[in-house]
Amino acid sequence: MNLLFYSAGESGAAWLEAFARELPEARINTWQRGPISQIDYAILWKPPGELLEALGQARAVFNLGAGVDGIKNLAALRSAVPLIRLEDAGMTEQMIEYACHAVLRRYREFDGYAEQQHAGEWRPRRRIGKRAFGIGILGLGVLGSAVATALSRFGFRVYGWSRSPKAIAGIETFAGAGQLDSVLTQARVLICLLPSTAETRELLDRQRLSRLPRGAYVVNLARGELLVDQDLLALIDEGHLAGAMLDVFRDEPLPGAHVFWHHPKVTVTPHVSAATLIDESVAQIAAKIRRLEAGLPVTGVVERERGY
Ligand SMILES: NC(=O)c1ccc[n+]([C@@H]2O[C@H](COP(=O)([O-])OP(=O)(O)OC[C@H]3O[C@@H](n4cnc5c(N)ncnc54)[C@H](OP(=O)(O)O)[C@@H]3O)[C@@H](O)[C@H]2O)c1
């Protein structure tokens, strides 16, 4: 079996080692430029179109991430070749940690207490009940549904939104563009876990963010393009929104001159909410290759027209 590994901007030594361990029967190739020999399975991160074009005979292509928006020229890959994304692979637990931190930080007003400490002010703040503190989750896929369930266990009221209707115990679910408002208007914290697609890009603009209740807090863990930065900043500066915790940005690394870096109400983290873990990802891909080799179906196949 011939495998090809390509990850833009890295040699991938640790990945190659892990694949050699998990799939000892495979021959593992790398790619610099130029023609390639017959490849059965390709494992890619941000591949150039030239490489995708050369993989027209591959049995499957694996994307080294949950979101496939990093593949800018997907049309270059023959449509008969299945594109398979990572599902969970150790990311769910990390997302839950980050999202719970963000919600509890806001709910328990830790930023407010930090300001009070600097001012030497001893003053317990009034706390509202968790059932009155709504959390909105945009995206109820592998990551969003797990985050929603984890937050509901704290006792928060959780409102979730997806494209198709969902039933998740303890979560009030809504689907489709027509029901987005029902989530936004209830969300004191809004967590974004949508894929970046033609439909979701710039979804969080001034009009939609204005539907959040006064004092709401925005947490973007998905992709920077889903949010209109200037609209978020304007609503924070006008006092409608309390602030934001952002892990993803349109341009990464976040440019040094961007207002987010030094805004007192914005917390920036460098795309670390859920790292791609090598061992877990390689084990998942290897298991899927074994299923495909046995003629069995696999999950995580991207629907190209939907974009995720
Ligand atoms: N920051 C990080 O480190 C990091 C790490 C991993 C992933 N991510 C991001 O997180 C995203 C989600 O990952 P996942 O594994 O949970 O993806 P997933 O399982 O494909 O779930 C996507 C969810 O979004 C919903 N959705 C898609 N388009 C929609 C639309 N137009 N309107 C309403 N809902 C829509 C889907 O609805 P249906 O259920 O109806 O299909 C689904 O519930 C990834 O695409 C990636 O961008 C970020």
PDB file of N, CA and C and ligand atoms in Angstrom, residues 65-69 85-88 91-92 94-95 138-145 161-166 174-177 180 192-200 203 220-223 226 247-248 252 270-276 303 306-308, ligand 1:
ATOM      1  N   GLY A  65      -7.303  17.547   9.910  1.00  0.00           N
ATOM      2  CA  GLY A  65      -8.021  18.482  10.764  1.00  0.00           C
ATOM      3  C   GLY A  65      -9.500  18.174  10.669  1.00  0.00           C
ATOM      4  N   ALA A  66     -10.283  18.806  11.579  1.00  0.00           N
ATOM      5  CA  ALA A  66     -11.736  18.586  11.542  1.00  0.00           C
ATOM      6  C   ALA A  66     -12.366  19.419  10.427  1.00  0.00           C
ATOM      7  N   GLY A  67     -11.831  20.626  10.208  1.00  0.00           N
ATOM      8  CA  GLY A  67     -12.368  21.515   9.173  1.00  0.00           C
ATOM      9  C   GLY A  67     -11.561  21.363   7.895  1.00  0.00           C
ATOM     10  N   VAL A  68     -12.256  21.332   6.750  1.00  0.00           N
ATOM     11  CA  VAL A  68     -11.544  21.143   5.475  1.00  0.00           C
ATOM     12  C   VAL A  68     -11.379  22.458   4.710  1.00  0.00           C
ATOM     13  N   ASP A  69     -11.663  23.572   5.379  1.00  0.00           N
ATOM     14  CA  ASP A  69     -11.560  24.880   4.712  1.00  0.00           C
ATOM     15  C   ASP A  69     -10.108  25.219   4.361  1.00  0.00           C
ATOM     16  N   ARG A  85     -12.325  13.667   6.884  1.00  0.00           N
ATOM     17  CA  ARG A  85     -11.768  14.602   7.871  1.00  0.00           C
ATOM     18  C   ARG A  85     -11.522  13.894   9.197  1.00  0.00           C
ATOM     19  N   LEU A  86     -10.847  14.570  10.115  1.00  0.00           N
ATOM     20  CA  LEU A  86     -10.673  14.023  11.463  1.00  0.00           C
ATOM     21  C   LEU A  86     -11.960  14.243  12.251  1.00  0.00           C
ATOM     22  N   GLU A  87     -12.321  13.252  13.043  1.00  0.00           N
ATOM     23  CA  GLU A  87     -13.490  13.372  13.919  1.00  0.00           C
ATOM     24  C   GLU A  87     -13.013  13.158  15.353  1.00  0.00           C
ATOM     25  N   ASP A  88     -13.153  14.151  16.151  1.00  0.00           N
ATOM     26  CA  ASP A  88     -12.719  14.103  17.552  1.00  0.00           C
ATOM     27  C   ASP A  88     -11.195  13.895  17.618  1.00  0.00           C
ATOM     28  N   MET A  91      -9.718  15.901  20.100  1.00  0.00           N
ATOM     29  CA  MET A  91     -10.005  17.345  20.104  1.00  0.00           C
ATOM     30  C   MET A  91     -11.218  17.695  20.974  1.00  0.00           C
ATOM     31  N   THR A  92     -12.153  16.746  21.086  1.00  0.00           N
ATOM     32  CA  THR A  92     -13.387  17.045  21.820  1.00  0.00           C
ATOM     33  C   THR A  92     -13.081  17.426  23.276  1.00  0.00           C
ATOM     34  N   GLN A  94     -10.401  18.596  24.548  1.00  0.00           N
ATOM     35  CA  GLN A  94      -9.739  19.910  24.626  1.00  0.00           C
ATOM     36  C   GLN A  94     -10.743  21.052  24.440  1.00  0.00           C
ATOM     37  N   MET A  95     -11.675  20.856  23.487  1.00  0.00           N
ATOM     38  CA  MET A  95     -12.685  21.894  23.240  1.00  0.00           C
ATOM     39  C   MET A  95     -13.569  22.104  24.471  1.00  0.00           C
ATOM     40  N   LEU A 138     -23.330  27.440  18.462  1.00  0.00           N
ATOM     41  CA  LEU A 138     -23.565  27.368  17.020  1.00  0.00           C
ATOM     42  C   LEU A 138     -22.744  26.212  16.479  1.00  0.00           C
ATOM     43  N   GLY A 139     -23.418  25.208  15.925  1.00  0.00           N
ATOM     44  CA  GLY A 139     -22.739  23.999  15.452  1.00  0.00           C
ATOM     45  C   GLY A 139     -22.922  22.898  16.480  1.00  0.00           C
ATOM     46  N   LEU A 140     -23.649  21.850  16.104  1.00  0.00           N
ATOM     47  CA  LEU A 140     -23.895  20.721  17.020  1.00  0.00           C
ATOM     48  C   LEU A 140     -23.349  19.435  16.417  1.00  0.00           C
ATOM     49  N   GLY A 141     -22.127  19.539  15.872  1.00  0.00           N
ATOM     50  CA  GLY A 141     -21.492  18.359  15.302  1.00  0.00           C
ATOM     51  C   GLY A 141     -20.723  17.618  16.375  1.00  0.00           C
ATOM     52  N   VAL A 142     -19.636  16.993  15.977  1.00  0.00           N
ATOM     53  CA  VAL A 142     -18.828  16.196  16.911  1.00  0.00           C
ATOM     54  C   VAL A 142     -18.427  17.070  18.107  1.00  0.00           C
ATOM     55  N   LEU A 143     -17.920  18.266  17.836  1.00  0.00           N
ATOM     56  CA  LEU A 143     -17.403  19.117  18.909  1.00  0.00           C
ATOM     57  C   LEU A 143     -18.525  19.872  19.619  1.00  0.00           C
ATOM     58  N   GLY A 144     -19.390  20.524  18.844  1.00  0.00           N
ATOM     59  CA  GLY A 144     -20.441  21.355  19.447  1.00  0.00           C
ATOM     60  C   GLY A 144     -21.383  20.560  20.335  1.00  0.00           C
ATOM     61  N   SER A 145     -21.762  19.359  19.914  1.00  0.00           N
ATOM     62  CA  SER A 145     -22.727  18.597  20.723  1.00  0.00           C
ATOM     63  C   SER A 145     -22.074  18.162  22.042  1.00  0.00           C
ATOM     64  N   TRP A 161     -27.598  25.177  17.886  1.00  0.00           N
ATOM     65  CA  TRP A 161     -28.072  25.454  16.521  1.00  0.00           C
ATOM     66  C   TRP A 161     -27.278  24.641  15.508  1.00  0.00           C
ATOM     67  N   SER A 162     -27.980  24.042  14.563  1.00  0.00           N
ATOM     68  CA  SER A 162     -27.305  23.269  13.502  1.00  0.00           C
ATOM     69  C   SER A 162     -28.071  23.454  12.200  1.00  0.00           C
ATOM     70  N   ARG A 163     -27.584  22.809  11.157  1.00  0.00           N
ATOM     71  CA  ARG A 163     -28.242  22.930   9.852  1.00  0.00           C
ATOM     72  C   ARG A 163     -29.472  22.026   9.801  1.00  0.00           C
ATOM     73  N   SER A 164     -29.282  20.781  10.242  1.00  0.00           N
ATOM     74  CA  SER A 164     -30.411  19.846  10.268  1.00  0.00           C
ATOM     75  C   SER A 164     -30.856  19.662  11.720  1.00  0.00           C
ATOM     76  N   PRO A 165     -32.146  19.339  11.948  1.00  0.00           N
ATOM     77  CA  PRO A 165     -32.652  19.221  13.327  1.00  0.00           C
ATOM     78  C   PRO A 165     -31.923  18.118  14.104  1.00  0.00           C
ATOM     79  N   LYS A 166     -31.753  18.363  15.403  1.00  0.00           N
ATOM     80  CA  LYS A 166     -31.027  17.411  16.269  1.00  0.00           C
ATOM     81  C   LYS A 166     -31.837  17.206  17.550  1.00  0.00           C
ATOM     82  N   PHE A 174     -32.231  24.003  17.821  1.00  0.00           N
ATOM     83  CA  PHE A 174     -32.847  24.789  16.752  1.00  0.00           C
ATOM     84  C   PHE A 174     -32.064  24.517  15.478  1.00  0.00           C
ATOM     85  N   ALA A 175     -32.753  24.641  14.329  1.00  0.00           N
ATOM     86  CA  ALA A 175     -32.061  24.324  13.073  1.00  0.00           C
ATOM     87  C   ALA A 175     -32.437  25.301  11.973  1.00  0.00           C
ATOM     88  N   GLY A 176     -31.462  25.578  11.136  1.00  0.00           N
ATOM     89  CA  GLY A 176     -31.710  26.383   9.942  1.00  0.00           C
ATOM     90  C   GLY A 176     -31.697  27.879  10.212  1.00  0.00           C
ATOM     91  N   ALA A 177     -31.501  28.637   9.127  1.00  0.00           N
ATOM     92  CA  ALA A 177     -31.358  30.093   9.235  1.00  0.00           C
ATOM     93  C   ALA A 177     -32.541  30.727   9.961  1.00  0.00           C
ATOM     94  N   LEU A 180     -32.116  30.752  13.893  1.00  0.00           N
ATOM     95  CA  LEU A 180     -30.881  31.239  14.527  1.00  0.00           C
ATOM     96  C   LEU A 180     -31.176  32.260  15.625  1.00  0.00           C
ATOM     97  N   CYS A 192     -19.004  29.592  19.178  1.00  0.00           N
ATOM     98  CA  CYS A 192     -19.097  29.239  17.771  1.00  0.00           C
ATOM     99  C   CYS A 192     -18.250  27.998  17.472  1.00  0.00           C
ATOM    100  N   LEU A 193     -18.915  26.946  17.015  1.00  0.00           N
ATOM    101  CA  LEU A 193     -18.222  25.710  16.609  1.00  0.00           C
ATOM    102  C   LEU A 193     -18.763  25.221  15.270  1.00  0.00           C
ATOM    103  N   LEU A 194     -18.916  26.177  14.349  1.00  0.00           N
ATOM    104  CA  LEU A 194     -19.392  25.869  12.996  1.00  0.00           C
ATOM    105  C   LEU A 194     -18.204  25.667  12.068  1.00  0.00           C
ATOM    106  N   PRO A 195     -18.380  24.904  11.003  1.00  0.00           N
ATOM    107  CA  PRO A 195     -17.316  24.864   9.985  1.00  0.00           C
ATOM    108  C   PRO A 195     -17.365  26.143   9.153  1.00  0.00           C
ATOM    109  N   SER A 196     -16.256  26.479   8.538  1.00  0.00           N
ATOM    110  CA  SER A 196     -16.233  27.652   7.661  1.00  0.00           C
ATOM    111  C   SER A 196     -16.668  27.204   6.262  1.00  0.00           C
ATOM    112  N   THR A 197     -17.830  27.666   5.832  1.00  0.00           N
ATOM    113  CA  THR A 197     -18.360  27.307   4.509  1.00  0.00           C
ATOM    114  C   THR A 197     -18.907  28.573   3.859  1.00  0.00           C
ATOM    115  N   ALA A 198     -19.352  28.434   2.611  1.00  0.00           N
ATOM    116  CA  ALA A 198     -19.931  29.584   1.913  1.00  0.00           C
ATOM    117  C   ALA A 198     -21.111  30.140   2.708  1.00  0.00           C
ATOM    118  N   GLU A 199     -21.826  29.273   3.438  1.00  0.00           N
ATOM    119  CA  GLU A 199     -23.016  29.724   4.186  1.00  0.00           C
ATOM    120  C   GLU A 199     -22.679  30.360   5.529  1.00  0.00           C
ATOM    121  N   THR A 200     -21.565  29.946   6.130  1.00  0.00           N
ATOM    122  CA  THR A 200     -21.299  30.419   7.498  1.00  0.00           C
ATOM    123  C   THR A 200     -20.301  31.576   7.567  1.00  0.00           C
ATOM    124  N   LEU A 203     -21.025  35.018   9.201  1.00  0.00           N
ATOM    125  CA  LEU A 203     -22.346  34.852   9.817  1.00  0.00           C
ATOM    126  C   LEU A 203     -22.502  35.803  11.005  1.00  0.00           C
ATOM    127  N   ASN A 220     -15.190  32.426  20.068  1.00  0.00           N
ATOM    128  CA  ASN A 220     -15.037  31.818  18.738  1.00  0.00           C
ATOM    129  C   ASN A 220     -13.927  30.776  18.759  1.00  0.00           C
ATOM    130  N   LEU A 221     -14.333  29.516  18.579  1.00  0.00           N
ATOM    131  CA  LEU A 221     -13.384  28.402  18.606  1.00  0.00           C
ATOM    132  C   LEU A 221     -13.323  27.721  17.249  1.00  0.00           C
ATOM    133  N   ALA A 222     -13.989  28.299  16.249  1.00  0.00           N
ATOM    134  CA  ALA A 222     -14.130  27.583  14.969  1.00  0.00           C
ATOM    135  C   ALA A 222     -13.159  28.101  13.917  1.00  0.00           C
ATOM    136  N   ARG A 223     -13.500  29.216  13.297  1.00  0.00           N
ATOM    137  CA  ARG A 223     -12.640  29.827  12.284  1.00  0.00           C
ATOM    138  C   ARG A 223     -12.857  31.338  12.325  1.00  0.00           C
ATOM    139  N   LEU A 226     -15.694  33.441  10.324  1.00  0.00           N
ATOM    140  CA  LEU A 226     -17.110  33.379  10.683  1.00  0.00           C
ATOM    141  C   LEU A 226     -17.559  34.675  11.344  1.00  0.00           C
ATOM    142  N   ASP A 247     -10.048  32.335  19.749  1.00  0.00           N
ATOM    143  CA  ASP A 247      -8.922  31.413  19.540  1.00  0.00           C
ATOM    144  C   ASP A 247      -8.521  31.345  18.073  1.00  0.00           C
ATOM    145  N   VAL A 248      -9.380  31.869  17.203  1.00  0.00           N
ATOM    146  CA  VAL A 248      -9.145  31.742  15.749  1.00  0.00           C
ATOM    147  C   VAL A 248      -9.351  33.097  15.082  1.00  0.00           C
ATOM    148  N   GLU A 252      -3.744  34.270  10.551  1.00  0.00           N
ATOM    149  CA  GLU A 252      -3.001  33.664  11.660  1.00  0.00           C
ATOM    150  C   GLU A 252      -1.556  33.476  11.244  1.00  0.00           C
ATOM    151  N   PRO A 270      -3.666  31.613  20.759  1.00  0.00           N
ATOM    152  CA  PRO A 270      -3.131  31.351  19.418  1.00  0.00           C
ATOM    153  C   PRO A 270      -3.559  30.013  18.813  1.00  0.00           C
ATOM    154  N   HIS A 271      -4.852  29.894  18.523  1.00  0.00           N
ATOM    155  CA  HIS A 271      -5.416  28.696  17.866  1.00  0.00           C
ATOM    156  C   HIS A 271      -4.969  27.420  18.595  1.00  0.00           C
ATOM    157  N   VAL A 272      -5.298  27.376  19.872  1.00  0.00           N
ATOM    158  CA  VAL A 272      -4.870  26.235  20.685  1.00  0.00           C
ATOM    159  C   VAL A 272      -6.044  25.514  21.343  1.00  0.00           C
ATOM    160  N   SER A 273      -7.279  25.932  21.017  1.00  0.00           N
ATOM    161  CA  SER A 273      -8.419  25.358  21.756  1.00  0.00           C
ATOM    162  C   SER A 273      -8.450  23.840  21.604  1.00  0.00           C
ATOM    163  N   ALA A 274      -8.126  23.324  20.429  1.00  0.00           N
ATOM    164  CA  ALA A 274      -8.069  21.867  20.264  1.00  0.00           C
ATOM    165  C   ALA A 274      -6.988  21.546  19.239  1.00  0.00           C
ATOM    166  N   ALA A 275      -5.836  21.176  19.737  1.00  0.00           N
ATOM    167  CA  ALA A 275      -4.722  20.842  18.838  1.00  0.00           C
ATOM    168  C   ALA A 275      -4.954  19.477  18.191  1.00  0.00           C
ATOM    169  N   THR A 276      -4.406  19.315  16.992  1.00  0.00           N
ATOM    170  CA  THR A 276      -4.444  18.006  16.338  1.00  0.00           C
ATOM    171  C   THR A 276      -3.379  17.127  16.998  1.00  0.00           C
ATOM    172  N   GLU A 303     -19.013  16.101   2.646  1.00  0.00           N
ATOM    173  CA  GLU A 303     -19.946  16.319   1.534  1.00  0.00           C
ATOM    174  C   GLU A 303     -19.515  17.597   0.842  1.00  0.00           C
ATOM    175  N   ARG A 306     -21.830  20.719   0.497  1.00  0.00           N
ATOM    176  CA  ARG A 306     -22.107  21.406   1.775  1.00  0.00           C
ATOM    177  C   ARG A 306     -20.893  22.183   2.247  1.00  0.00           C
ATOM    178  N   GLY A 307     -19.702  21.663   1.907  1.00  0.00           N
ATOM    179  CA  GLY A 307     -18.464  22.317   2.324  1.00  0.00           C
ATOM    180  C   GLY A 307     -17.942  21.848   3.674  1.00  0.00           C
ATOM    181  N   TYR A 308     -18.517  20.782   4.252  1.00  0.00           N
ATOM    182  CA  TYR A 308     -18.017  20.233   5.518  1.00  0.00           C
ATOM    183  C   TYR A 308     -18.405  18.788   5.648  1.00  0.00           C
TER     184      TYR A 308
HETATM  185  N1  LIG B   1      -9.889  26.056  17.045  1.00  0.00           N
HETATM  186  C1  LIG B   1      -9.496  24.831  16.855  1.00  0.00           C
HETATM  187  O1  LIG B   1      -8.443  24.447  17.341  1.00  0.00           O
HETATM  188  C2  LIG B   1     -10.391  23.877  16.107  1.00  0.00           C
HETATM  189  C3  LIG B   1     -10.155  22.495  16.215  1.00  0.00           C
HETATM  190  C4  LIG B   1     -11.012  21.623  15.582  1.00  0.00           C
HETATM  191  C5  LIG B   1     -12.068  22.101  14.834  1.00  0.00           C
HETATM  192  N2  LIG B   1     -12.279  23.450  14.743  1.00  0.00           N
HETATM  193  C6  LIG B   1     -13.423  23.953  13.968  1.00  0.00           C
HETATM  194  O2  LIG B   1     -14.616  23.408  14.485  1.00  0.00           O
HETATM  195  C7  LIG B   1     -15.474  23.087  13.397  1.00  0.00           C
HETATM  196  C8  LIG B   1     -16.502  22.054  13.834  1.00  0.00           C
HETATM  197  O3  LIG B   1     -15.893  20.783  13.991  1.00  0.00           O
HETATM  198  P1  LIG B   1     -16.778  19.457  14.145  1.00  0.00           P
HETATM  199  O4  LIG B   1     -15.863  18.313  14.134  1.00  0.00           O
HETATM  200  O5  LIG B   1     -17.712  19.601  15.287  1.00  0.00           O
HETATM  201  O6  LIG B   1     -17.627  19.537  12.770  1.00  0.00           O
HETATM  202  P2  LIG B   1     -18.960  18.759  12.374  1.00  0.00           P
HETATM  203  O7  LIG B   1     -19.082  17.504  13.148  1.00  0.00           O
HETATM  204  O8  LIG B   1     -18.974  18.699  10.885  1.00  0.00           O
HETATM  205  O9  LIG B   1     -20.124  19.734  12.866  1.00  0.00           O
HETATM  206  C9  LIG B   1     -20.470  20.914  12.217  1.00  0.00           C
HETATM  207  C10 LIG B   1     -21.780  21.427  12.797  1.00  0.00           C
HETATM  208  O10 LIG B   1     -22.084  22.692  12.206  1.00  0.00           O
HETATM  209  C11 LIG B   1     -23.401  22.660  11.666  1.00  0.00           C
HETATM  210  N3  LIG B   1     -23.510  23.519  10.486  1.00  0.00           N
HETATM  211  C12 LIG B   1     -22.775  23.505   9.353  1.00  0.00           C
HETATM  212  N4  LIG B   1     -23.217  24.433   8.478  1.00  0.00           N
HETATM  213  C13 LIG B   1     -24.274  25.040   9.072  1.00  0.00           C
HETATM  214  C14 LIG B   1     -25.152  26.077   8.687  1.00  0.00           C
HETATM  215  N5  LIG B   1     -25.070  26.672   7.490  1.00  0.00           N
HETATM  216  N6  LIG B   1     -26.125  26.448   9.548  1.00  0.00           N
HETATM  217  C15 LIG B   1     -26.252  25.828  10.741  1.00  0.00           C
HETATM  218  N7  LIG B   1     -25.443  24.840  11.186  1.00  0.00           N
HETATM  219  C16 LIG B   1     -24.461  24.457  10.354  1.00  0.00           C
HETATM  220  C17 LIG B   1     -23.618  21.203  11.291  1.00  0.00           C
HETATM  221  O11 LIG B   1     -25.016  20.943  11.145  1.00  0.00           O
HETATM  222  P3  LIG B   1     -25.556  19.450  10.848  1.00  0.00           P
HETATM  223  O12 LIG B   1     -25.366  18.718  12.157  1.00  0.00           O
HETATM  224  O13 LIG B   1     -26.966  19.647  10.491  1.00  0.00           O
HETATM  225  O14 LIG B   1     -24.694  18.898   9.747  1.00  0.00           O
HETATM  226  C18 LIG B   1     -22.970  20.501  12.479  1.00  0.00           C
HETATM  227  O15 LIG B   1     -23.846  20.451  13.564  1.00  0.00           O
HETATM  228  C19 LIG B   1     -14.509  22.623  12.313  1.00  0.00           C
HETATM  229  O16 LIG B   1     -15.085  22.753  11.021  1.00  0.00           O
HETATM  230  C20 LIG B   1     -13.330  23.548  12.499  1.00  0.00           C
HETATM  231  O17 LIG B   1     -13.495  24.705  11.705  1.00  0.00           O
HETATM  232  C21 LIG B   1     -11.462  24.327  15.362  1.00  0.00           C
END
